[in-house]
PDB file of C-alpha atoms in Angstrom:
ATOM      1  CA  MET A  98     158.717 102.008  66.801  1.00  0.00           C
ATOM      2  CA  ILE A  99     156.827 101.632  64.248  1.00  0.00           C
ATOM      3  CA  ASN A 100     152.622 101.478  65.043  1.00  0.00           C
ATOM      4  CA  PRO A 101     151.489  98.054  64.018  1.00  0.00           C
ATOM      5  CA  PHE A 102     147.535  99.243  64.902  1.00  0.00           C
ATOM      6  CA  THR A 103     147.333 101.137  61.230  1.00  0.00           C
ATOM      7  CA  ASP A 104     144.103 101.594  59.344  1.00  0.00           C
ATOM      8  CA  GLU A 105     145.716  98.660  56.627  1.00  0.00           C
ATOM      9  CA  TYR A 106     146.761  96.399  59.585  1.00  0.00           C
ATOM     10  CA  PHE A 107     142.221  96.590  60.424  1.00  0.00           C
ATOM     11  CA  MET A 108     141.424  96.619  57.668  1.00  0.00           C
ATOM     12  CA  LYS A 109     142.704  93.468  56.804  1.00  0.00           C
ATOM     13  CA  LYS A 110     141.170  91.491  58.789  1.00  0.00           C
ATOM     14  CA  ALA A 111     137.326  92.595  57.896  1.00  0.00           C
ATOM     15  CA  LEU A 112     139.124  91.619  54.425  1.00  0.00           C
ATOM     16  CA  HIS A 113     139.947  88.289  56.286  1.00  0.00           C
ATOM     17  CA  GLU A 114     135.675  88.528  56.852  1.00  0.00           C
ATOM     18  CA  ALA A 115     134.771  89.110  53.616  1.00  0.00           C
ATOM     19  CA  GLU A 116     136.053  85.979  52.288  1.00  0.00           C
ATOM     20  CA  MET A 117     134.531  84.402  55.065  1.00  0.00           C
ATOM     21  CA  ALA A 118     131.219  85.533  53.924  1.00  0.00           C
ATOM     22  CA  PHE A 119     132.136  84.313  49.928  1.00  0.00           C
ATOM     23  CA  GLU A 120     133.059  81.215  51.321  1.00  0.00           C
ATOM     24  CA  LYS A 121     129.357  80.619  53.020  1.00  0.00           C
ATOM     25  CA  GLY A 122     127.366  81.986  49.442  1.00  0.00           C
ATOM     26  CA  GLU A 123     127.242  85.497  50.445  1.00  0.00           C
ATOM     27  CA  ILE A 124     127.719  88.741  48.553  1.00  0.00           C
ATOM     28  CA  PRO A 125     132.004  89.207  50.367  1.00  0.00           C
ATOM     29  CA  VAL A 126     131.744  92.171  52.815  1.00  0.00           C
ATOM     30  CA  GLY A 127     133.474  91.719  56.161  1.00  0.00           C
ATOM     31  CA  ALA A 128     133.631  94.324  58.975  1.00  0.00           C
ATOM     32  CA  LEU A 129     134.905  94.723  62.171  1.00  0.00           C
ATOM     33  CA  ILE A 130     135.050  97.368  65.888  1.00  0.00           C
ATOM     34  CA  VAL A 131     137.462  98.824  66.749  1.00  0.00           C
ATOM     35  CA  ILE A 132     138.686 100.663  69.973  1.00  0.00           C
ATOM     36  CA  ASP A 133     141.953 101.246  71.541  1.00  0.00           C
ATOM     37  CA  ASN A 134     144.049  98.962  68.724  1.00  0.00           C
ATOM     38  CA  LYS A 135     141.184  96.381  70.310  1.00  0.00           C
ATOM     39  CA  VAL A 136     139.270  94.585  68.501  1.00  0.00           C
ATOM     40  CA  ILE A 137     135.427  93.884  69.805  1.00  0.00           C
ATOM     41  CA  ALA A 138     132.855  93.092  67.234  1.00  0.00           C
ATOM     42  CA  ARG A 139     133.725  91.339  63.728  1.00  0.00           C
ATOM     43  CA  GLY A 140     130.824  90.286  60.963  1.00  0.00           C
ATOM     44  CA  HIS A 141     130.573  89.354  57.591  1.00  0.00           C
ATOM     45  CA  ASN A 142     127.638  89.233  55.415  1.00  0.00           C
ATOM     46  CA  LEU A 143     124.626  86.831  56.067  1.00  0.00           C
ATOM     47  CA  THR A 144     121.643  87.962  54.653  1.00  0.00           C
ATOM     48  CA  GLU A 145     121.742  84.788  52.711  1.00  0.00           C
ATOM     49  CA  MET A 146     121.626  82.318  55.633  1.00  0.00           C
ATOM     50  CA  LEU A 147     119.991  84.724  57.389  1.00  0.00           C
ATOM     51  CA  VAL A 148     117.006  84.919  54.879  1.00  0.00           C
ATOM     52  CA  ASP A 149     117.667  88.487  55.965  1.00  0.00           C
ATOM     53  CA  VAL A 150     117.793  92.017  54.567  1.00  0.00           C
ATOM     54  CA  THR A 151     119.286  93.445  57.785  1.00  0.00           C
ATOM     55  CA  ALA A 152     122.129  91.316  57.840  1.00  0.00           C
ATOM     56  CA  HIS A 153     124.785  93.319  56.951  1.00  0.00           C
ATOM     57  CA  ALA A 154     129.023  92.531  58.126  1.00  0.00           C
ATOM     58  CA  GLU A 155     128.038  96.514  59.475  1.00  0.00           C
ATOM     59  CA  MET A 156     124.478  95.532  61.764  1.00  0.00           C
ATOM     60  CA  GLN A 157     126.015  93.333  63.201  1.00  0.00           C
ATOM     61  CA  ALA A 158     129.728  94.190  64.102  1.00  0.00           C
ATOM     62  CA  ILE A 159     127.365  97.344  65.595  1.00  0.00           C
ATOM     63  CA  THR A 160     125.316  95.386  67.633  1.00  0.00           C
ATOM     64  CA  ALA A 161     127.966  92.999  68.403  1.00  0.00           C
ATOM     65  CA  ALA A 162     130.440  96.352  70.017  1.00  0.00           C
ATOM     66  CA  ALA A 163     127.487  97.509  72.204  1.00  0.00           C
ATOM     67  CA  ASN A 164     126.593  94.010  73.641  1.00  0.00           C
ATOM     68  CA  PHE A 165     130.487  93.666  74.339  1.00  0.00           C
ATOM     69  CA  LEU A 166     130.770  97.631  75.695  1.00  0.00           C
ATOM     70  CA  GLY A 167     127.491  97.763  77.711  1.00  0.00           C
ATOM     71  CA  GLY A 168     126.156 100.348  75.966  1.00  0.00           C
ATOM     72  CA  LYS A 169     124.599 101.598  72.713  1.00  0.00           C
ATOM     73  CA  TYR A 170     126.918 104.521  71.630  1.00  0.00           C
ATOM     74  CA  LEU A 171     129.653 103.713  69.782  1.00  0.00           C
ATOM     75  CA  ILE A 172     131.803 106.516  70.531  1.00  0.00           C
ATOM     76  CA  GLY A 173     135.868 105.973  70.444  1.00  0.00           C
ATOM     77  CA  CYS A 174     135.435 103.614  68.419  1.00  0.00           C
ATOM     78  CA  THR A 175     136.508 102.752  64.471  1.00  0.00           C
ATOM     79  CA  LEU A 176     134.254 100.748  62.083  1.00  0.00           C
ATOM     80  CA  TYR A 177     136.058  98.610  59.342  1.00  0.00           C
ATOM     81  CA  VAL A 178     134.330  97.575  56.602  1.00  0.00           C
ATOM     82  CA  THR A 179     135.187  96.146  53.040  1.00  0.00           C
ATOM     83  CA  LEU A 180     132.375  97.898  50.788  1.00  0.00           C
ATOM     84  CA  GLU A 181     131.427 101.418  51.212  1.00  0.00           C
ATOM     85  CA  PRO A 182     128.461 101.098  53.546  1.00  0.00           C
ATOM     86  CA  CYS A 183     124.463 101.838  53.143  1.00  0.00           C
ATOM     87  CA  GLN A 184     121.755 103.716  53.432  1.00  0.00           C
ATOM     88  CA  MET A 185     120.257 101.067  56.284  1.00  0.00           C
ATOM     89  CA  CYS A 186     123.898 100.517  58.010  1.00  0.00           C
ATOM     90  CA  ALA A 187     124.923 104.613  57.731  1.00  0.00           C
ATOM     91  CA  GLY A 188     121.396 105.098  59.047  1.00  0.00           C
ATOM     92  CA  ALA A 189     122.272 102.380  61.414  1.00  0.00           C
ATOM     93  CA  LEU A 190     126.212 103.750  62.179  1.00  0.00           C
ATOM     94  CA  TYR A 191     124.587 107.415  62.546  1.00  0.00           C
ATOM     95  CA  TRP A 192     122.440 106.180  65.511  1.00  0.00           C
ATOM     96  CA  SER A 193     125.191 104.747  67.722  1.00  0.00           C
ATOM     97  CA  GLN A 194     127.442 108.052  67.183  1.00  0.00           C
ATOM     98  CA  ILE A 195     130.543 105.468  65.924  1.00  0.00           C
ATOM     99  CA  SER A 196     133.484 107.894  65.931  1.00  0.00           C
ATOM    100  CA  LYS A 197     135.280 106.740  62.647  1.00  0.00           C
ATOM    101  CA  ILE A 198     134.177 104.833  59.798  1.00  0.00           C
ATOM    102  CA  VAL A 199     136.620 103.561  57.606  1.00  0.00           C
ATOM    103  CA  TYR A 200     136.030 102.195  54.008  1.00  0.00           C
ATOM    104  CA  GLY A 201     137.640 100.123  51.201  1.00  0.00           C
ATOM    105  CA  ALA A 202     135.555  99.807  47.969  1.00  0.00           C
ATOM    106  CA  SER A 203     132.934 102.188  47.462  1.00  0.00           C
ATOM    107  CA  ASP A 204     129.770 101.340  46.011  1.00  0.00           C
ATOM    108  CA  GLU A 205     128.647 104.257  43.190  1.00  0.00           C
ATOM    109  CA  ASN A 206     124.847 102.979  43.715  1.00  0.00           C
ATOM    110  CA  ARG A 207     123.790 102.104  46.893  1.00  0.00           C
ATOM    111  CA  GLY A 208     126.861 103.076  49.047  1.00  0.00           C
ATOM    112  CA  PHE A 209     126.196 105.613  51.575  1.00  0.00           C
ATOM    113  CA  VAL A 210     127.385 109.399  50.198  1.00  0.00           C
ATOM    114  CA  LYS A 211     125.205 108.403  47.061  1.00  0.00           C
ATOM    115  CA  MET A 212     122.405 107.965  48.242  1.00  0.00           C
ATOM    116  CA  GLY A 213     122.952 110.913  50.684  1.00  0.00           C
ATOM    117  CA  THR A 214     122.641 108.857  53.240  1.00  0.00           C
ATOM    118  CA  GLN A 215     123.885 111.230  56.654  1.00  0.00           C
ATOM    119  CA  LEU A 216     125.727 110.391  59.786  1.00  0.00           C
ATOM    120  CA  HIS A 217     126.216 111.687  62.759  1.00  0.00           C
ATOM    121  CA  PRO A 218     128.642 115.103  62.997  1.00  0.00           C
ATOM    122  CA  LYS A 219     131.327 113.661  65.035  1.00  0.00           C
ATOM    123  CA  THR A 220     131.883 110.710  63.049  1.00  0.00           C
ATOM    124  CA  THR A 221     135.025 111.098  60.738  1.00  0.00           C
ATOM    125  CA  VAL A 222     135.227 108.714  57.867  1.00  0.00           C
ATOM    126  CA  VAL A 223     138.163 107.424  55.491  1.00  0.00           C
ATOM    127  CA  LYS A 224     137.599 105.610  52.194  1.00  0.00           C
ATOM    128  CA  GLY A 225     139.527 103.828  50.161  1.00  0.00           C
ATOM    129  CA  VAL A 226     142.362 101.333  52.672  1.00  0.00           C
ATOM    130  CA  LEU A 227     142.110  98.636  50.499  1.00  0.00           C
ATOM    131  CA  ALA A 228     139.518  99.354  48.015  1.00  0.00           C
ATOM    132  CA  ASN A 229     141.457  96.953  45.087  1.00  0.00           C
ATOM    133  CA  GLU A 230     141.219  94.205  47.331  1.00  0.00           C
ATOM    134  CA  ALA A 231     138.055  93.910  48.616  1.00  0.00           C
ATOM    135  CA  SER A 232     136.418  95.076  44.657  1.00  0.00           C
ATOM    136  CA  GLU A 233     138.704  92.397  43.186  1.00  0.00           C
ATOM    137  CA  LEU A 234     136.611  89.856  46.234  1.00  0.00           C
ATOM    138  CA  MET A 235     133.985  91.192  44.757  1.00  0.00           C
ATOM    139  CA  LYS A 236     133.970  90.811  41.120  1.00  0.00           C
ATOM    140  CA  ARG A 237     135.213  87.541  41.798  1.00  0.00           C
ATOM    141  CA  PHE A 238     131.759  86.632  43.182  1.00  0.00           C
ATOM    142  CA  PHE A 239     130.000  87.829  40.681  1.00  0.00           C
ATOM    143  CA  ILE A 240     131.944  85.781  38.531  1.00  0.00           C
ATOM    144  CA  GLU A 241     131.471  81.907  39.817  1.00  0.00           C
ATOM    145  CA  ARG A 242     127.563  83.224  40.502  1.00  0.00           C
ATOM    146  CA  ARG A 243     127.591  84.079  37.156  1.00  0.00           C
ATOM    147  CA  LYS A 244     128.937  80.221  36.559  1.00  0.00           C
TER     148      LYS A 244
ATOM    149  CA  MET B 926      78.901  94.292  53.314  1.00  0.00           C
ATOM    150  CA  ILE B 927      82.104  96.013  55.549  1.00  0.00           C
ATOM    151  CA  ASN B 928      85.402  95.573  54.915  1.00  0.00           C
ATOM    152  CA  PRO B 929      87.179  95.810  58.690  1.00  0.00           C
ATOM    153  CA  PHE B 930      90.699  95.409  57.110  1.00  0.00           C
ATOM    154  CA  THR B 931      91.270  98.851  57.234  1.00  0.00           C
ATOM    155  CA  ASP B 932      94.233 100.544  57.261  1.00  0.00           C
ATOM    156  CA  GLU B 933      93.151 101.826  60.095  1.00  0.00           C
ATOM    157  CA  TYR B 934      91.683  98.369  61.321  1.00  0.00           C
ATOM    158  CA  PHE B 935      96.000  97.379  61.377  1.00  0.00           C
ATOM    159  CA  MET B 936      97.104 100.790  62.909  1.00  0.00           C
ATOM    160  CA  LYS B 937      95.725 100.610  65.946  1.00  0.00           C
ATOM    161  CA  LYS B 938      97.295  96.736  66.435  1.00  0.00           C
ATOM    162  CA  ALA B 939     100.914  98.411  66.133  1.00  0.00           C
ATOM    163  CA  LEU B 940      99.975 101.566  68.854  1.00  0.00           C
ATOM    164  CA  HIS B 941      98.863  98.756  71.084  1.00  0.00           C
ATOM    165  CA  GLU B 942     102.308  98.241  70.265  1.00  0.00           C
ATOM    166  CA  ALA B 943     103.760 101.740  70.793  1.00  0.00           C
ATOM    167  CA  GLU B 944     102.332 101.320  74.180  1.00  0.00           C
ATOM    168  CA  MET B 945     104.308  97.497  75.258  1.00  0.00           C
ATOM    169  CA  ALA B 946     107.543  99.955  74.549  1.00  0.00           C
ATOM    170  CA  PHE B 947     105.485 103.426  76.780  1.00  0.00           C
ATOM    171  CA  GLU B 948     105.390 100.488  79.983  1.00  0.00           C
ATOM    172  CA  LYS B 949     108.777  99.325  79.432  1.00  0.00           C
ATOM    173  CA  GLY B 950     110.099 102.237  79.440  1.00  0.00           C
ATOM    174  CA  GLU B 951     111.395 102.345  75.394  1.00  0.00           C
ATOM    175  CA  ILE B 952     110.885 105.574  73.272  1.00  0.00           C
ATOM    176  CA  PRO B 953     107.520 104.414  72.599  1.00  0.00           C
ATOM    177  CA  VAL B 954     107.099 103.230  68.470  1.00  0.00           C
ATOM    178  CA  GLY B 955     105.683  99.923  67.133  1.00  0.00           C
ATOM    179  CA  ALA B 956     105.329  97.863  64.514  1.00  0.00           C
ATOM    180  CA  LEU B 957     103.316  95.057  61.998  1.00  0.00           C
ATOM    181  CA  ILE B 958     103.891  94.367  59.048  1.00  0.00           C
ATOM    182  CA  VAL B 959     100.816  91.819  56.811  1.00  0.00           C
ATOM    183  CA  ILE B 960     100.037  89.591  53.745  1.00  0.00           C
ATOM    184  CA  ASP B 961      96.882  89.309  52.348  1.00  0.00           C
ATOM    185  CA  ASN B 962      95.206  90.914  55.350  1.00  0.00           C
ATOM    186  CA  LYS B 963      97.223  88.913  57.940  1.00  0.00           C
ATOM    187  CA  VAL B 964      99.761  90.069  60.862  1.00  0.00           C
ATOM    188  CA  ILE B 965     103.146  88.464  60.205  1.00  0.00           C
ATOM    189  CA  ALA B 966     105.215  89.886  62.079  1.00  0.00           C
ATOM    190  CA  ARG B 967     104.920  92.350  65.823  1.00  0.00           C
ATOM    191  CA  GLY B 968     107.858  94.999  67.155  1.00  0.00           C
ATOM    192  CA  HIS B 969     107.810  97.623  69.280  1.00  0.00           C
ATOM    193  CA  ASN B 970     110.770  99.473  69.890  1.00  0.00           C
ATOM    194  CA  LEU B 971     113.668  97.446  72.356  1.00  0.00           C
ATOM    195  CA  THR B 972     117.014 100.179  71.931  1.00  0.00           C
ATOM    196  CA  GLU B 973     117.094 100.821  75.567  1.00  0.00           C
ATOM    197  CA  MET B 974     116.176  97.222  76.574  1.00  0.00           C
ATOM    198  CA  LEU B 975     118.696  95.363  73.551  1.00  0.00           C
ATOM    199  CA  VAL B 976     121.644  98.240  74.370  1.00  0.00           C
ATOM    200  CA  ASP B 977     121.850  97.939  70.832  1.00  0.00           C
ATOM    201  CA  VAL B 978     120.701 101.584  68.021  1.00  0.00           C
ATOM    202  CA  THR B 979     119.378  98.706  65.658  1.00  0.00           C
ATOM    203  CA  ALA B 980     116.121  97.351  67.686  1.00  0.00           C
ATOM    204  CA  HIS B 981     113.711  99.251  65.739  1.00  0.00           C
ATOM    205  CA  ALA B 982     110.344  98.472  65.776  1.00  0.00           C
ATOM    206  CA  GLU B 983     110.951  98.001  61.696  1.00  0.00           C
ATOM    207  CA  MET B 984     114.115  96.678  61.816  1.00  0.00           C
ATOM    208  CA  GLN B 985     112.689  93.609  64.389  1.00  0.00           C
ATOM    209  CA  ALA B 986     109.072  93.214  62.331  1.00  0.00           C
ATOM    210  CA  ILE B 987     111.884  92.391  59.332  1.00  0.00           C
ATOM    211  CA  THR B 988     113.540  90.764  60.195  1.00  0.00           C
ATOM    212  CA  ALA B 989     110.185  88.692  62.033  1.00  0.00           C
ATOM    213  CA  ALA B 990     108.574  88.477  58.355  1.00  0.00           C
ATOM    214  CA  ALA B 991     111.264  87.202  56.834  1.00  0.00           C
ATOM    215  CA  ASN B 992     111.809  84.581  58.911  1.00  0.00           C
ATOM    216  CA  PHE B 993     107.518  83.763  58.948  1.00  0.00           C
ATOM    217  CA  LEU B 994     107.475  83.898  54.656  1.00  0.00           C
ATOM    218  CA  GLY B 995     111.010  81.992  54.662  1.00  0.00           C
ATOM    219  CA  GLY B 996     112.297  84.599  52.554  1.00  0.00           C
ATOM    220  CA  LYS B 997     114.113  87.566  52.500  1.00  0.00           C
ATOM    221  CA  TYR B 998     111.849  89.838  50.410  1.00  0.00           C
ATOM    222  CA  LEU B 999     108.748  91.184  51.400  1.00  0.00           C
ATOM    223  CA  ILE B1000     106.682  91.525  48.291  1.00  0.00           C
ATOM    224  CA  GLY B1001     102.966  92.142  48.885  1.00  0.00           C
ATOM    225  CA  CYS B1002     103.588  92.929  53.084  1.00  0.00           C
ATOM    226  CA  THR B1003     103.380  96.208  54.153  1.00  0.00           C
ATOM    227  CA  LEU B1004     104.367  97.591  57.554  1.00  0.00           C
ATOM    228  CA  TYR B1005     101.882  99.468  59.230  1.00  0.00           C
ATOM    229  CA  VAL B1006     104.527 101.897  62.267  1.00  0.00           C
ATOM    230  CA  THR B1007     103.372 104.454  64.168  1.00  0.00           C
ATOM    231  CA  LEU B1008     106.339 106.750  64.012  1.00  0.00           C
ATOM    232  CA  GLU B1009     107.480 107.777  60.072  1.00  0.00           C
ATOM    233  CA  PRO B1010     111.114 105.451  59.933  1.00  0.00           C
ATOM    234  CA  CYS B1011     114.222 107.238  60.060  1.00  0.00           C
ATOM    235  CA  GLN B1012     116.823 106.047  56.884  1.00  0.00           C
ATOM    236  CA  MET B1013     117.844 102.716  58.690  1.00  0.00           C
ATOM    237  CA  CYS B1014     114.180 101.422  58.940  1.00  0.00           C
ATOM    238  CA  ALA B1015     113.475 103.237  55.380  1.00  0.00           C
ATOM    239  CA  GLY B1016     117.948 101.468  54.461  1.00  0.00           C
ATOM    240  CA  ALA B1017     116.190  98.426  55.169  1.00  0.00           C
ATOM    241  CA  LEU B1018     113.177  98.880  53.680  1.00  0.00           C
ATOM    242  CA  TYR B1019     114.693  99.630  50.781  1.00  0.00           C
ATOM    243  CA  TRP B1020     116.417  96.502  50.386  1.00  0.00           C
ATOM    244  CA  SER B1021     113.147  94.466  51.113  1.00  0.00           C
ATOM    245  CA  GLN B1022     110.910  96.054  48.690  1.00  0.00           C
ATOM    246  CA  ILE B1023     108.461  95.438  51.093  1.00  0.00           C
ATOM    247  CA  SER B1024     104.791  96.797  49.039  1.00  0.00           C
ATOM    248  CA  LYS B1025     103.969  98.671  51.213  1.00  0.00           C
ATOM    249  CA  ILE B1026     104.788 101.521  54.244  1.00  0.00           C
ATOM    250  CA  VAL B1027     102.153 102.915  55.783  1.00  0.00           C
ATOM    251  CA  TYR B1028     103.109 105.081  59.137  1.00  0.00           C
ATOM    252  CA  GLY B1029     101.015 107.333  61.891  1.00  0.00           C
ATOM    253  CA  ALA B1030     102.865 110.376  63.038  1.00  0.00           C
ATOM    254  CA  SER B1031     105.903 112.197  60.411  1.00  0.00           C
ATOM    255  CA  ASP B1032     109.553 112.836  61.993  1.00  0.00           C
ATOM    256  CA  GLU B1033     110.602 115.868  60.972  1.00  0.00           C
ATOM    257  CA  ASN B1034     114.086 115.987  62.436  1.00  0.00           C
ATOM    258  CA  ARG B1035     115.257 111.974  61.181  1.00  0.00           C
ATOM    259  CA  GLY B1036     112.027 110.500  59.305  1.00  0.00           C
ATOM    260  CA  PHE B1037     113.207 109.610  55.656  1.00  0.00           C
ATOM    261  CA  VAL B1038     111.471 111.823  54.088  1.00  0.00           C
ATOM    262  CA  LYS B1039     113.523 114.754  55.529  1.00  0.00           C
ATOM    263  CA  MET B1040     116.644 112.975  55.414  1.00  0.00           C
ATOM    264  CA  GLY B1041     116.326 112.073  51.885  1.00  0.00           C
ATOM    265  CA  THR B1042     116.257 107.868  52.068  1.00  0.00           C
ATOM    266  CA  GLN B1043     115.013 105.778  49.221  1.00  0.00           C
ATOM    267  CA  LEU B1044     112.768 103.367  49.100  1.00  0.00           C
ATOM    268  CA  HIS B1045     112.726 100.568  46.204  1.00  0.00           C
ATOM    269  CA  PRO B1046     110.474 101.937  43.624  1.00  0.00           C
ATOM    270  CA  LYS B1047     108.378  99.801  43.396  1.00  0.00           C
ATOM    271  CA  THR B1048     107.297 100.368  47.332  1.00  0.00           C
ATOM    272  CA  THR B1049     103.604 102.457  48.143  1.00  0.00           C
ATOM    273  CA  VAL B1050     103.712 104.879  50.933  1.00  0.00           C
ATOM    274  CA  VAL B1051     100.770 105.940  53.043  1.00  0.00           C
ATOM    275  CA  LYS B1052     100.797 108.765  55.921  1.00  0.00           C
ATOM    276  CA  GLY B1053      99.065 110.252  58.779  1.00  0.00           C
ATOM    277  CA  VAL B1054      96.895 106.901  59.203  1.00  0.00           C
ATOM    278  CA  LEU B1055      96.105 107.934  62.845  1.00  0.00           C
ATOM    279  CA  ALA B1056      98.234 110.221  63.654  1.00  0.00           C
ATOM    280  CA  ASN B1057      97.116 112.209  65.949  1.00  0.00           C
ATOM    281  CA  GLU B1058      97.375 108.703  68.784  1.00  0.00           C
ATOM    282  CA  ALA B1059     100.726 108.194  67.762  1.00  0.00           C
ATOM    283  CA  SER B1060     102.179 111.457  68.770  1.00  0.00           C
ATOM    284  CA  GLU B1061      99.975 111.576  71.471  1.00  0.00           C
ATOM    285  CA  LEU B1062     101.497 108.628  73.171  1.00  0.00           C
ATOM    286  CA  MET B1063     105.653 110.471  71.859  1.00  0.00           C
ATOM    287  CA  LYS B1064     104.250 113.663  74.205  1.00  0.00           C
ATOM    288  CA  ARG B1065     102.901 111.773  77.495  1.00  0.00           C
ATOM    289  CA  PHE B1066     106.232 109.696  76.936  1.00  0.00           C
ATOM    290  CA  PHE B1067     108.600 112.826  77.270  1.00  0.00           C
ATOM    291  CA  ILE B1068     106.676 114.383  79.274  1.00  0.00           C
ATOM    292  CA  GLU B1069     106.976 111.447  81.685  1.00  0.00           C
ATOM    293  CA  ARG B1070     111.107 111.223  80.889  1.00  0.00           C
ATOM    294  CA  ARG B1071     111.285 114.273  82.032  1.00  0.00           C
ATOM    295  CA  LYS B1072     109.816 114.181  85.657  1.00  0.00           C
TER     296      LYS B1072
END
């Protein structure tokens, strides 16, 4: 039996969230939180619409997942996000003790790796999943915004 | 003329917010955002009540201040917070481009200084304002919680 629930499978759904951000004129980043192959939270960047620097896709997904679980710790959960998390989001993920983070495109300037933000010691990280799709979407967004 | 609007003046109000968190059984941290000597946002830690690791005092104050200003950048604003911000909150403050951060007690374990979180280059920092009051409140909280 083929397991359909691969990292790519869920990242495609996160990319769909990123496209929703794009359509709203937001920097296109999407996120998803999954437990036992079940999607329990979705989010996309809404910093412009909500006029709030904290409204990153990951932050919304973290809040929604905790809401769903009825507990603030995301142990056993995986975050899928199209772009490498920033300091703020990585800091929130640290507090959440999330088990796994899967991200698409790297953010060489403001991503948590370059910034040196610490994750929880129990969190594992997978990077580069559908990275080309995520960065193409970002590039398309910035080209259109310049017009 | 004596200027009543000192850092201590506003930090006392942030301590009042921290006391409100204490009364709710939350780790007692309070925050305030001020522009032109006017308080435009208040917040206190609500991570337990909201079941949300992102509900730190600073995060709520950042969102509320942007809401008040109708813009997401907090240029010209000062944050007063009773405890040194963590990675998440410092990361949010980075995005906000806030002009000044004044904090009370240092957090040697999880504060942004130890963690190496970057603030915006235009942000200035003042530390140790009413630090004893803030750390006494924290100590009292953890003693009571252990009972």
